[in-house]
CSV table of C-alpha atoms in Angstrom, one decimal:
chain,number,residue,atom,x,y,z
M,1,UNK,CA,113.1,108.1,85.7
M,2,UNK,CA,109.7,107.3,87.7
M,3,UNK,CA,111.3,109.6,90.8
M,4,UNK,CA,112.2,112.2,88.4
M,5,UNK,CA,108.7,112.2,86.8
M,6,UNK,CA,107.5,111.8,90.1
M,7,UNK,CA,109.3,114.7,91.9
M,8,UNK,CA,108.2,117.1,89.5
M,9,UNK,CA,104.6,116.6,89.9
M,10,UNK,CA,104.9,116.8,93.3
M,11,UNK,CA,106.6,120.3,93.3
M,12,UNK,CA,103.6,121.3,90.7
M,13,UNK,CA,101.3,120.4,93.5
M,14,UNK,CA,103.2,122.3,96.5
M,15,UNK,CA,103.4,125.0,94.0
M,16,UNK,CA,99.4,125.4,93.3
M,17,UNK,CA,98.6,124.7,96.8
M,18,UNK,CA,101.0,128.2,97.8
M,19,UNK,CA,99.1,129.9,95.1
M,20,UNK,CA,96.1,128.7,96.5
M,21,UNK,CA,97.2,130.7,100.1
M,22,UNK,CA,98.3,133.1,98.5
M,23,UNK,CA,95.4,133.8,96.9
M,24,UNK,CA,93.2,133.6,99.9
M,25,UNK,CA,95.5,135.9,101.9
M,26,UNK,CA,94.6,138.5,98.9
M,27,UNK,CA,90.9,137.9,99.6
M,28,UNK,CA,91.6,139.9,103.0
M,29,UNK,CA,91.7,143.8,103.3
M,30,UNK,CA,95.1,143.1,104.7
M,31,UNK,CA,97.3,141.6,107.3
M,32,UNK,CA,95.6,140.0,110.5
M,33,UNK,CA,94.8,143.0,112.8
M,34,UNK,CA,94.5,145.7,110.1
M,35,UNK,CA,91.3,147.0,109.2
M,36,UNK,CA,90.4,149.6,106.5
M,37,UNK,CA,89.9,152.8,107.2
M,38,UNK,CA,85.9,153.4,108.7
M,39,UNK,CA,84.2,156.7,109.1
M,40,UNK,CA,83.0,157.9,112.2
M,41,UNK,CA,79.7,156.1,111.9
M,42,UNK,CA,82.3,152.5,111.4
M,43,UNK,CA,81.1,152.6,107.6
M,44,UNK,CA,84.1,151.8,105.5
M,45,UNK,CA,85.6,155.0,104.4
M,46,UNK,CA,84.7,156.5,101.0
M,47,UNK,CA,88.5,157.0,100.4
M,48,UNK,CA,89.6,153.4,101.5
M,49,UNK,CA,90.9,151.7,98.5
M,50,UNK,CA,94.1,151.4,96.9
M,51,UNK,CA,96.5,153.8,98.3
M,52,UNK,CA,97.8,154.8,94.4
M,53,UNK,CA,97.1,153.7,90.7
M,54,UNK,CA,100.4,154.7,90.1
M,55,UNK,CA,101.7,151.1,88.2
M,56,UNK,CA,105.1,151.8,89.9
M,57,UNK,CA,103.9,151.5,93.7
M,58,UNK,CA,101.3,148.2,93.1
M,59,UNK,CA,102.9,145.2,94.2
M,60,UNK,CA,103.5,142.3,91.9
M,61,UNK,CA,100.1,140.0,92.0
M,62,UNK,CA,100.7,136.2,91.5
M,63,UNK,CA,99.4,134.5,88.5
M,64,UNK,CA,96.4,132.6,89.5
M,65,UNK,CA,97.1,128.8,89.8
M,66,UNK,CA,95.4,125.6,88.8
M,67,UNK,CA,93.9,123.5,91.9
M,68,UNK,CA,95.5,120.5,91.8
M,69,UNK,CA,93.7,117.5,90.5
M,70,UNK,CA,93.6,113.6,92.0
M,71,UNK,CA,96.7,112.6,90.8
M,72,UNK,CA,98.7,115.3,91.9
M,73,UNK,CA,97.0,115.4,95.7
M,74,UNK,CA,97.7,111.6,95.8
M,75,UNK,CA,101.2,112.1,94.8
M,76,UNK,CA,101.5,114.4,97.6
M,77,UNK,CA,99.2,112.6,100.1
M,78,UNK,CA,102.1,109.5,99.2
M,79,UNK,CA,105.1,111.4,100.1
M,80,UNK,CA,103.8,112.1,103.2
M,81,UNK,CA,102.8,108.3,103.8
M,82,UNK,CA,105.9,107.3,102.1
M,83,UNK,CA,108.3,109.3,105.1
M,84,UNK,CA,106.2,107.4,107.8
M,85,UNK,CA,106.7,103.7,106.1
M,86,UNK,CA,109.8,101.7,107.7
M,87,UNK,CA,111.4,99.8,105.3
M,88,UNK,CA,110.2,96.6,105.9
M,89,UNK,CA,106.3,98.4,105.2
M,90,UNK,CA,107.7,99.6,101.6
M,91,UNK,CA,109.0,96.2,100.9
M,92,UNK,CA,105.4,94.4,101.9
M,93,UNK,CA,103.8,97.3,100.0
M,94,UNK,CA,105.6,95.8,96.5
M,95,UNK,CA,104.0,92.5,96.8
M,96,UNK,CA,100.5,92.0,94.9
M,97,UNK,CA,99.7,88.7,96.4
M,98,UNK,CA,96.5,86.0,95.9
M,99,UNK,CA,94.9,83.8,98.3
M,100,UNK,CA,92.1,81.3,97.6
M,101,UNK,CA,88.1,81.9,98.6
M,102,UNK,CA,85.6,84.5,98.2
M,103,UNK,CA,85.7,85.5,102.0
M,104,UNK,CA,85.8,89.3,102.4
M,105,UNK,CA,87.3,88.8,106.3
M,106,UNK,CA,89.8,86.4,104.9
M,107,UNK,CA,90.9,88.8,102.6
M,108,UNK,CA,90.9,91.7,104.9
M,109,UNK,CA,93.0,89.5,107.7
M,110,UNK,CA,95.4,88.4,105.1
M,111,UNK,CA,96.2,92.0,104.4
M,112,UNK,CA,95.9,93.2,107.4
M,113,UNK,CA,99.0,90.7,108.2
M,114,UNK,CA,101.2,90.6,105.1
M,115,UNK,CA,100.2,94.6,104.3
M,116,UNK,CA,100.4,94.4,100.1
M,117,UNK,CA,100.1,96.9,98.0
M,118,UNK,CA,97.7,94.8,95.7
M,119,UNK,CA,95.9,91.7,95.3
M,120,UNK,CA,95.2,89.4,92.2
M,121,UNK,CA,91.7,87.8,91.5
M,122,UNK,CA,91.9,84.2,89.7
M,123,UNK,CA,88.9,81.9,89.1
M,124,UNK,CA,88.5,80.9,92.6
M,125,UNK,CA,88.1,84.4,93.6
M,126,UNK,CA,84.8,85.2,91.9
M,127,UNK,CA,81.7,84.9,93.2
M,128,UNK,CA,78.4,85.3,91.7
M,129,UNK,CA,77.1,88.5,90.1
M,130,UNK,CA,78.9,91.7,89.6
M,131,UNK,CA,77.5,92.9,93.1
M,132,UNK,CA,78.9,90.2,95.4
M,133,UNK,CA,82.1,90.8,93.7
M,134,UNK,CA,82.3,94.7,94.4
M,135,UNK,CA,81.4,93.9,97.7
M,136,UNK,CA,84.4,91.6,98.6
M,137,UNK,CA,86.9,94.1,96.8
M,138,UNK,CA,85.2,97.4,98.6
M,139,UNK,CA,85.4,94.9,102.2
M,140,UNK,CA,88.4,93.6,102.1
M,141,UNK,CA,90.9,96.4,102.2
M,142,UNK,CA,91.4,97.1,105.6
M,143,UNK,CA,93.0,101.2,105.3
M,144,UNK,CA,90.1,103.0,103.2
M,145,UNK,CA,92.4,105.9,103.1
M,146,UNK,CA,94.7,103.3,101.1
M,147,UNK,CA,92.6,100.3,99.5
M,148,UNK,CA,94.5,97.4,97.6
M,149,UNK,CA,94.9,97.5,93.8
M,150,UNK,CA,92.6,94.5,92.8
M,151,UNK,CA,94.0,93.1,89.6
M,152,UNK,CA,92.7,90.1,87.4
M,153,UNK,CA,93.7,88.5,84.3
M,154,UNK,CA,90.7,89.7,82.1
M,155,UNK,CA,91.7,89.0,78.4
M,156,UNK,CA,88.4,87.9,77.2
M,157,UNK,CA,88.3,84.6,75.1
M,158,UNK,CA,90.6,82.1,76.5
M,159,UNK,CA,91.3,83.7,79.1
M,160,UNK,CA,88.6,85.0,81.5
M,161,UNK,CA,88.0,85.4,84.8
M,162,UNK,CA,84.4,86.8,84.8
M,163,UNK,CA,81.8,84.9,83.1
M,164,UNK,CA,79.7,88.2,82.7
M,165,UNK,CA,82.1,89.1,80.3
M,166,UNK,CA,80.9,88.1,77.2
M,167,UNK,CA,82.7,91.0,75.3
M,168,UNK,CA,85.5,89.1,72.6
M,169,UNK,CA,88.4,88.0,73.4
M,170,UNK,CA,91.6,88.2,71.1
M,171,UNK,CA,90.9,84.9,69.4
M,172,UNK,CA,87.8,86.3,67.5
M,173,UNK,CA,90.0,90.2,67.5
M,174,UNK,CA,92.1,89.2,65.2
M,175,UNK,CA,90.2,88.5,62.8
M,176,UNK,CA,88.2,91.1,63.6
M,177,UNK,CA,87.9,94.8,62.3
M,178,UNK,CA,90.2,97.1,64.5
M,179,UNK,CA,88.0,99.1,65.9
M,180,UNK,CA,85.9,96.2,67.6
M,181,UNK,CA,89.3,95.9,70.0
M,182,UNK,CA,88.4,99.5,71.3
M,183,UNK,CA,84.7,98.3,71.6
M,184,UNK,CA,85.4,95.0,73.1
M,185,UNK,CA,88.0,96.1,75.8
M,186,UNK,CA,85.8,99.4,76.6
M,187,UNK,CA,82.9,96.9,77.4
M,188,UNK,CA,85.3,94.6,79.8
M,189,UNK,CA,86.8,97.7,81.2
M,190,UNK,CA,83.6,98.7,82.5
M,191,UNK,CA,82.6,95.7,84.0
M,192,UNK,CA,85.7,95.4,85.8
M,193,UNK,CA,85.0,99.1,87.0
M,194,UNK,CA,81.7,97.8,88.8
M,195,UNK,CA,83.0,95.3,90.0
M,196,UNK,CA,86.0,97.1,92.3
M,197,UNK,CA,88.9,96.1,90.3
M,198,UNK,CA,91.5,98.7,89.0
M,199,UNK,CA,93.8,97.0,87.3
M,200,UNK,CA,93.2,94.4,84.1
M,201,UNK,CA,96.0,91.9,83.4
M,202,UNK,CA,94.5,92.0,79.8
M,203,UNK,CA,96.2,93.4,76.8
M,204,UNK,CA,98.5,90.4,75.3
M,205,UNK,CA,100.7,92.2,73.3
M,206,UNK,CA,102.5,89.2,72.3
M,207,UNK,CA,103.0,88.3,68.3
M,208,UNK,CA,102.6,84.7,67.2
M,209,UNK,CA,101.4,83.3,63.7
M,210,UNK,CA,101.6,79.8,64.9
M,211,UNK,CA,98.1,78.0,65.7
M,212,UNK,CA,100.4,75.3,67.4
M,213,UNK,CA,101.8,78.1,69.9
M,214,UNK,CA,99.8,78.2,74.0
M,215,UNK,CA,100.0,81.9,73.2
M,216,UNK,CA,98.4,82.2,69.6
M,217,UNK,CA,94.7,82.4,71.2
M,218,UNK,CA,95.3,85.2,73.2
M,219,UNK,CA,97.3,87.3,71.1
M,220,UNK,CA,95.7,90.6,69.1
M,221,UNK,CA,97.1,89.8,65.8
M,222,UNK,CA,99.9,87.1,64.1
M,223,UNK,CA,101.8,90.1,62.5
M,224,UNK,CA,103.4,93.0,64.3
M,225,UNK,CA,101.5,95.4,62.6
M,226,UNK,CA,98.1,94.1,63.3
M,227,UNK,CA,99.2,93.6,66.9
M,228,UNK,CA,100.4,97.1,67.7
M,229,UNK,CA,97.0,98.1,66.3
M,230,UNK,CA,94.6,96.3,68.2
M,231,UNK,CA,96.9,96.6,71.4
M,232,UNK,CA,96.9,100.3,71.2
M,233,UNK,CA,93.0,100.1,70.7
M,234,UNK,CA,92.9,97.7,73.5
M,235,UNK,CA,94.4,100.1,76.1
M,236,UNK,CA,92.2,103.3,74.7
M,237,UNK,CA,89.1,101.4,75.4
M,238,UNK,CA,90.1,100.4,79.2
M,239,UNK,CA,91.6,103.8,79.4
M,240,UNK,CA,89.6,106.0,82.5
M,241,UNK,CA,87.8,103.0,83.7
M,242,UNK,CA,90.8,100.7,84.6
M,243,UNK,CA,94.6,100.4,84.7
M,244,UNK,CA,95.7,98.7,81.7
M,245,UNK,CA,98.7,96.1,81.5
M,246,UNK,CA,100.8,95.2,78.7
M,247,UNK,CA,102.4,91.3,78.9
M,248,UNK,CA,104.5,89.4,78.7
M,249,UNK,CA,107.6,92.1,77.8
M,250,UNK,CA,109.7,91.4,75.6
M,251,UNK,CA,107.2,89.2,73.8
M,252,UNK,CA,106.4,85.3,73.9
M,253,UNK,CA,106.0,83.5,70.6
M,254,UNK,CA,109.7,84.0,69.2
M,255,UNK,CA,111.1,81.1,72.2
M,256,UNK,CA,109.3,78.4,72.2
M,257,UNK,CA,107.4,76.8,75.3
M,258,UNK,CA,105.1,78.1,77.4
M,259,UNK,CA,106.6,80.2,80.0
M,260,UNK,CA,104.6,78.4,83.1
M,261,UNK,CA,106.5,75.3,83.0
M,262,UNK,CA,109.9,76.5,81.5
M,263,UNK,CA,111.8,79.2,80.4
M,264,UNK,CA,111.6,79.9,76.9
M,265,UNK,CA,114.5,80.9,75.2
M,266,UNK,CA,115.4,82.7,71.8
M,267,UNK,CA,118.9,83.9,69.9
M,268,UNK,CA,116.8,86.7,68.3
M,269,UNK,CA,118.4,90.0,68.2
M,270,UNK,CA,117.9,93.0,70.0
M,271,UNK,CA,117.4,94.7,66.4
M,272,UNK,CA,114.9,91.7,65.2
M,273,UNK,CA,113.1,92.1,68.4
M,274,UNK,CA,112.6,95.8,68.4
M,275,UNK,CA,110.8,95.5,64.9
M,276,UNK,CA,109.1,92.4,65.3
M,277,UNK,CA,107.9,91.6,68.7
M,278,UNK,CA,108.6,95.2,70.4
M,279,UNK,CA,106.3,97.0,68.0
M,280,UNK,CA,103.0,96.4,70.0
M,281,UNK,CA,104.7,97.2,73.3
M,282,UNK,CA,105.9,100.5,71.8
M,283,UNK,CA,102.5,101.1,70.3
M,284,UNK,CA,100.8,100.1,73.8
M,285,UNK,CA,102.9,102.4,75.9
M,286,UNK,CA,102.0,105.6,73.4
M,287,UNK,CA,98.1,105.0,73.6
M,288,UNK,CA,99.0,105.3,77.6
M,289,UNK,CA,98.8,101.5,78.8
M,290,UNK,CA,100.1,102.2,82.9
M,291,UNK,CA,102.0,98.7,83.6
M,292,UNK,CA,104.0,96.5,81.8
M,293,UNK,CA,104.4,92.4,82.9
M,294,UNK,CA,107.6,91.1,82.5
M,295,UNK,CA,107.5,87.5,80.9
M,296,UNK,CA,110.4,85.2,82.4
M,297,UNK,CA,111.9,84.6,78.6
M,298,UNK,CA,115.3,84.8,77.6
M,299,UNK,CA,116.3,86.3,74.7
M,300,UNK,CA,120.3,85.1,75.0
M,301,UNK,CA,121.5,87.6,72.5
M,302,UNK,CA,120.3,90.6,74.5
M,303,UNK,CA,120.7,88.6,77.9
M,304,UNK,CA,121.4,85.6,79.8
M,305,UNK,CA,119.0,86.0,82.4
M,306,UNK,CA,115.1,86.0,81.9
M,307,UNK,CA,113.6,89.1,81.4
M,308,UNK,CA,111.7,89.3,84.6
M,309,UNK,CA,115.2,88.8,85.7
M,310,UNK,CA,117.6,91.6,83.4
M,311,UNK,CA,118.8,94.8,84.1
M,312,UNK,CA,119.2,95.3,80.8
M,313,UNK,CA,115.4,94.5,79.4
M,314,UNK,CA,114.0,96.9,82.5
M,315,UNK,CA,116.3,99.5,80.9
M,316,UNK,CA,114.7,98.8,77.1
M,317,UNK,CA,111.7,99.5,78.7
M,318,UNK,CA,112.2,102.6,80.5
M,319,UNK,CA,115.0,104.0,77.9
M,320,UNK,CA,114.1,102.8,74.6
M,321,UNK,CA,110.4,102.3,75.1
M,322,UNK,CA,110.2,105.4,77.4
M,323,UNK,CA,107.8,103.7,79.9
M,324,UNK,CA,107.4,105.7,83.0
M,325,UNK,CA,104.9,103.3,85.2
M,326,UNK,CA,104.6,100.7,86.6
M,327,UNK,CA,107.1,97.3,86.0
M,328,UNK,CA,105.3,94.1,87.5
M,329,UNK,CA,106.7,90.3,87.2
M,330,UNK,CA,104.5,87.8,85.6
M,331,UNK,CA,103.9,85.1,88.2
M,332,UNK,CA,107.1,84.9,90.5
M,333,UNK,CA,106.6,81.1,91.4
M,334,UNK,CA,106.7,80.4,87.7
M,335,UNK,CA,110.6,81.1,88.3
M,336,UNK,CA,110.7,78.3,90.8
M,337,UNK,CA,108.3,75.9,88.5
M,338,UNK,CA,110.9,76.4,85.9
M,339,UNK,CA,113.6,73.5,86.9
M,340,UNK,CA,116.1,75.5,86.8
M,341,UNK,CA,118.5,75.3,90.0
M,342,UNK,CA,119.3,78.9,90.1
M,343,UNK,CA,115.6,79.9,90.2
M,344,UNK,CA,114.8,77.6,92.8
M,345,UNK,CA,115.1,80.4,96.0
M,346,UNK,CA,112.3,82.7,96.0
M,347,UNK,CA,114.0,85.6,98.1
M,348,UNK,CA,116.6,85.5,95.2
M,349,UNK,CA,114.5,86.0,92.4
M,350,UNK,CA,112.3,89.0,94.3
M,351,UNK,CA,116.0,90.7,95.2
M,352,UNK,CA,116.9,89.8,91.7
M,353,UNK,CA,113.9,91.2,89.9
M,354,UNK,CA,113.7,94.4,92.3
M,355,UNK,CA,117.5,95.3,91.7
M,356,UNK,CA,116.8,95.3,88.1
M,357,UNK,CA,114.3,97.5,88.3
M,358,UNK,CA,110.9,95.9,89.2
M,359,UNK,CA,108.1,97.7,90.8
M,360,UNK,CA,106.3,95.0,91.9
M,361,UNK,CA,106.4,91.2,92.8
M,362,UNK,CA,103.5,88.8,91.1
M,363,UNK,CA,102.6,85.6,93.2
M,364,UNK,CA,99.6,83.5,93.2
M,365,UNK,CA,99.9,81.7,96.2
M,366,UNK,CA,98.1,78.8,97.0
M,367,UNK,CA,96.3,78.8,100.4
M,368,UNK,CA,99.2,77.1,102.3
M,369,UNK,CA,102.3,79.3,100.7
M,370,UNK,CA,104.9,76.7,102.1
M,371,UNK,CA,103.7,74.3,100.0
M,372,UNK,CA,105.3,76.0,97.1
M,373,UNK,CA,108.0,77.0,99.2
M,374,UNK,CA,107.2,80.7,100.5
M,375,UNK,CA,107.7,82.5,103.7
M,376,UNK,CA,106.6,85.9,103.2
M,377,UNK,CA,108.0,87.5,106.4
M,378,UNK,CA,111.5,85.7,105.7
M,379,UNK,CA,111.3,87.0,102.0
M,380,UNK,CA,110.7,90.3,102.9
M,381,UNK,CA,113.6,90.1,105.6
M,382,UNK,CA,115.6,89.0,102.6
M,383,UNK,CA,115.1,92.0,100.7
M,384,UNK,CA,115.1,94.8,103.1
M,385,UNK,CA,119.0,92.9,104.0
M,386,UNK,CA,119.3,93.2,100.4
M,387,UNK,CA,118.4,97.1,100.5
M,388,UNK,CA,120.6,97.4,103.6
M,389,UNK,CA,123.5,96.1,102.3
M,390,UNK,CA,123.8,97.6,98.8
M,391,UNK,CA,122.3,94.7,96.6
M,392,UNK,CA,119.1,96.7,96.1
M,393,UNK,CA,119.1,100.5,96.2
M,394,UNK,CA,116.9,101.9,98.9
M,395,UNK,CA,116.0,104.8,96.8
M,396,UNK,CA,114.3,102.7,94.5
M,397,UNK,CA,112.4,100.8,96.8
M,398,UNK,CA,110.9,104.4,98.0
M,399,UNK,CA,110.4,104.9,94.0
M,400,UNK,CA,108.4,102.0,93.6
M,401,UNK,CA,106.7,102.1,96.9
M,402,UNK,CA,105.8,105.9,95.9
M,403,UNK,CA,104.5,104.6,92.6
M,404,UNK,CA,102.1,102.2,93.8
M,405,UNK,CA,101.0,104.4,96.5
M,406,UNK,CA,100.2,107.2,94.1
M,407,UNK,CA,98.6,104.2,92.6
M,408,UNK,CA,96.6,103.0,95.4
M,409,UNK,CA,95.7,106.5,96.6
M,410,UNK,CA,94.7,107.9,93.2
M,411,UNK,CA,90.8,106.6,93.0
M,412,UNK,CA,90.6,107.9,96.5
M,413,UNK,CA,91.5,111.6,96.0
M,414,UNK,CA,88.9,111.0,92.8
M,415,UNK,CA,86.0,110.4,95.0
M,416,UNK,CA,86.9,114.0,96.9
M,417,UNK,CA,85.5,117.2,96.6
């Protein structure tokens, strides 16, 4: 559905750029060589102009068309990176990837080497003042014409990641009047803006009325109705300033545990879920929230297999929801953290969660990745194996890898003439 959406923009584009040419060619008295008729003197001829006013013998003139705008230039400024990327350069591009330190060249050389398409910001990541921040996210992407998505977990409250965010955070929200969600989250969105990140992490759509529950400070409200509310006021307020993210789809709260150290599980039904804990995910993707995070929860009756995890949860999303952007995992290594045997090989998981329709992979790597048991080169050899022999489709790896370049490229084409 994303390459469908995608494709049609992009003929759009090619279409306004030819009525762009077209137009200029009208702009000349004619084709190259011919010039209009002149009087002896060279003055242009008092009988030069159209040959007849006759309606029957003037040709056809093409509607004027719209320039294109950002979006539409970086879709077709993609597809022209997108036919020069191997595959193994699609599959790196998939990954948004942390590493430890404030270091701009550290950054830069780490990307430089494992080419994301993103990075994520944690605690350790943030220097201080706004200004030292914006520095190390303009410094280190090392492709201006393509800069890394910076991302960060921004919720406010519990949850921060910048301390000069002193906007609310959901555990005062909720109690709060619903419009002070749109002011609150306009206020972080800002400050995330000035700082060089694109993306915010931020907008817990998750329902839970239990105090006891690790997710019951950071969600929006402890009913579905005041949930959907404040998460569709949420994503207005970040909306033109940053990317906003919806998490953790399908919805923590109904299993219980907390998803970092196991893999909460639920018997709700598919029909229970779309009225209870669905509503501020449906409510989200209407206001225009641009990626969803797919929690690693199991909801057995739907499906065996996590939702980071399940073809059929990716296909709620896009079919039932009618989400058109961008899928990203919660944390991958969470999988691994989990205890579960069959989660314990990290290739397996990425091929898993990309074949059921991921866009892109989560990890928050630690500064020696083998300590947690990741090789990202043999990883990505892994998947591209996995494209080549069938297990992934390689059309959707170009769909993703098109989506987060349009992505990436987007604030770029923004800053143009």
């Amino acid at each position: 559905m994303v390459r469908t959406r995608m494709a049609g923009r992009l003929l759009a584009a090619a279409a306004a750029i030819a009525g762009l040419l077209v137009t200029a060619g009208c702009a000349h008295a004619g084709p190259a060589g011919v010039k209009p008729p002149t009087s002896a003197g060279g003055a242009v001829s008092p009988s030069a102009g159209p040959a007849s006013t006759d309606p029957g013998t003037l040709e056809a003139q093409p509607a004027p068309q719209p320039e294109p705008g950002p979006t539409e230039r970086a879709q077709a400024w993609a597809e022209v990176r997108l036919a020069q990327m191997s595959l193994a350069e699609k599959v790196q591009s998939l990954f948004v990837l942390h590493i430890p330190g404030t270091d701009a060249s550290a950054f830069r050389a780490f990307a430089e080497q494992n080419r994301p398409g993103g990075m994520i910001l944690m605690s350790d990541n943030i220097p201080s003042g706004t200004a030292a921040l914006a520095g190390l996210t303009t410094a280190a992407s090392p492709d201006p014409e393509l800069p890394l998505l910076f991302a960060v977990d921004q919720e406010g409250g519990v949850v921060s990641r910048l301390d000069a965010d002193t906007a609310p955070g959901a555990d005062q929200l909720k109690h709060d009047s619903v419009s002070d969600t749109y002011t609150s989250f306009r206020s972080r969105a800002a400050l995330l803006r000035e700082a060089g990140i694109q993306i915010n992490f931020g907008v817990v759509a998750d329902v839970s009325a239990d105090p006891g529950s690790f997710i019951y400070d950071r969600v929006l409200g402890i009913d579905p109705q005041a949930a959907a509310e404040r998460v569709a006021q949420a994503v207005r307020g970040e909306s033109g300033l940053v990317l906003s993210t919806l998490k953790h789809f399908p919805g923590h709260g109904a299993g219980v545990g907390d998803s970092h150290q196991l893999i909460p599980q639920t018997a709700l039904s598919r029909a229970n879920w779309r009225e209870r804990y669905g509503r501020p995910f449906a409510a989200g993707i209407v206001a225009g929230a641009e990626l969803v995070m797919l929690g690693h929860l199991e909801y057995s009756d739907v499906d065996a297999q996590p939702a980071s995890l399940s073809p059929v949860w990716h296909r709620i999303l896009r079919d039932d929801l009618n989400f058109h952007g961008v899928i990203i995992s919660d944390d991958m290594l969470m999988l691994q953290h989990s205890g579960i045997d069959e989660y314990r090989n990290p290739s397996e998981n990425a091929i898993r969660a990309l074949a059921a329709g991921t866009t892109a992979l989560l990890y928050v790597l630690p500064a020696d990745p083998s300590t947690v048991g990741i090789d990202l080169g043999a990883m990505v050899a892994d998947i591209v194996a996995a494209a080549l022999t069938g297990r992934i489709d390689p059309a959707q790896v170009d769909d993703a890898a098109r989506a987060l370049l349009v992505m990436r490229r987007t604030p770029v084409e923004e800053k143009l003439p």
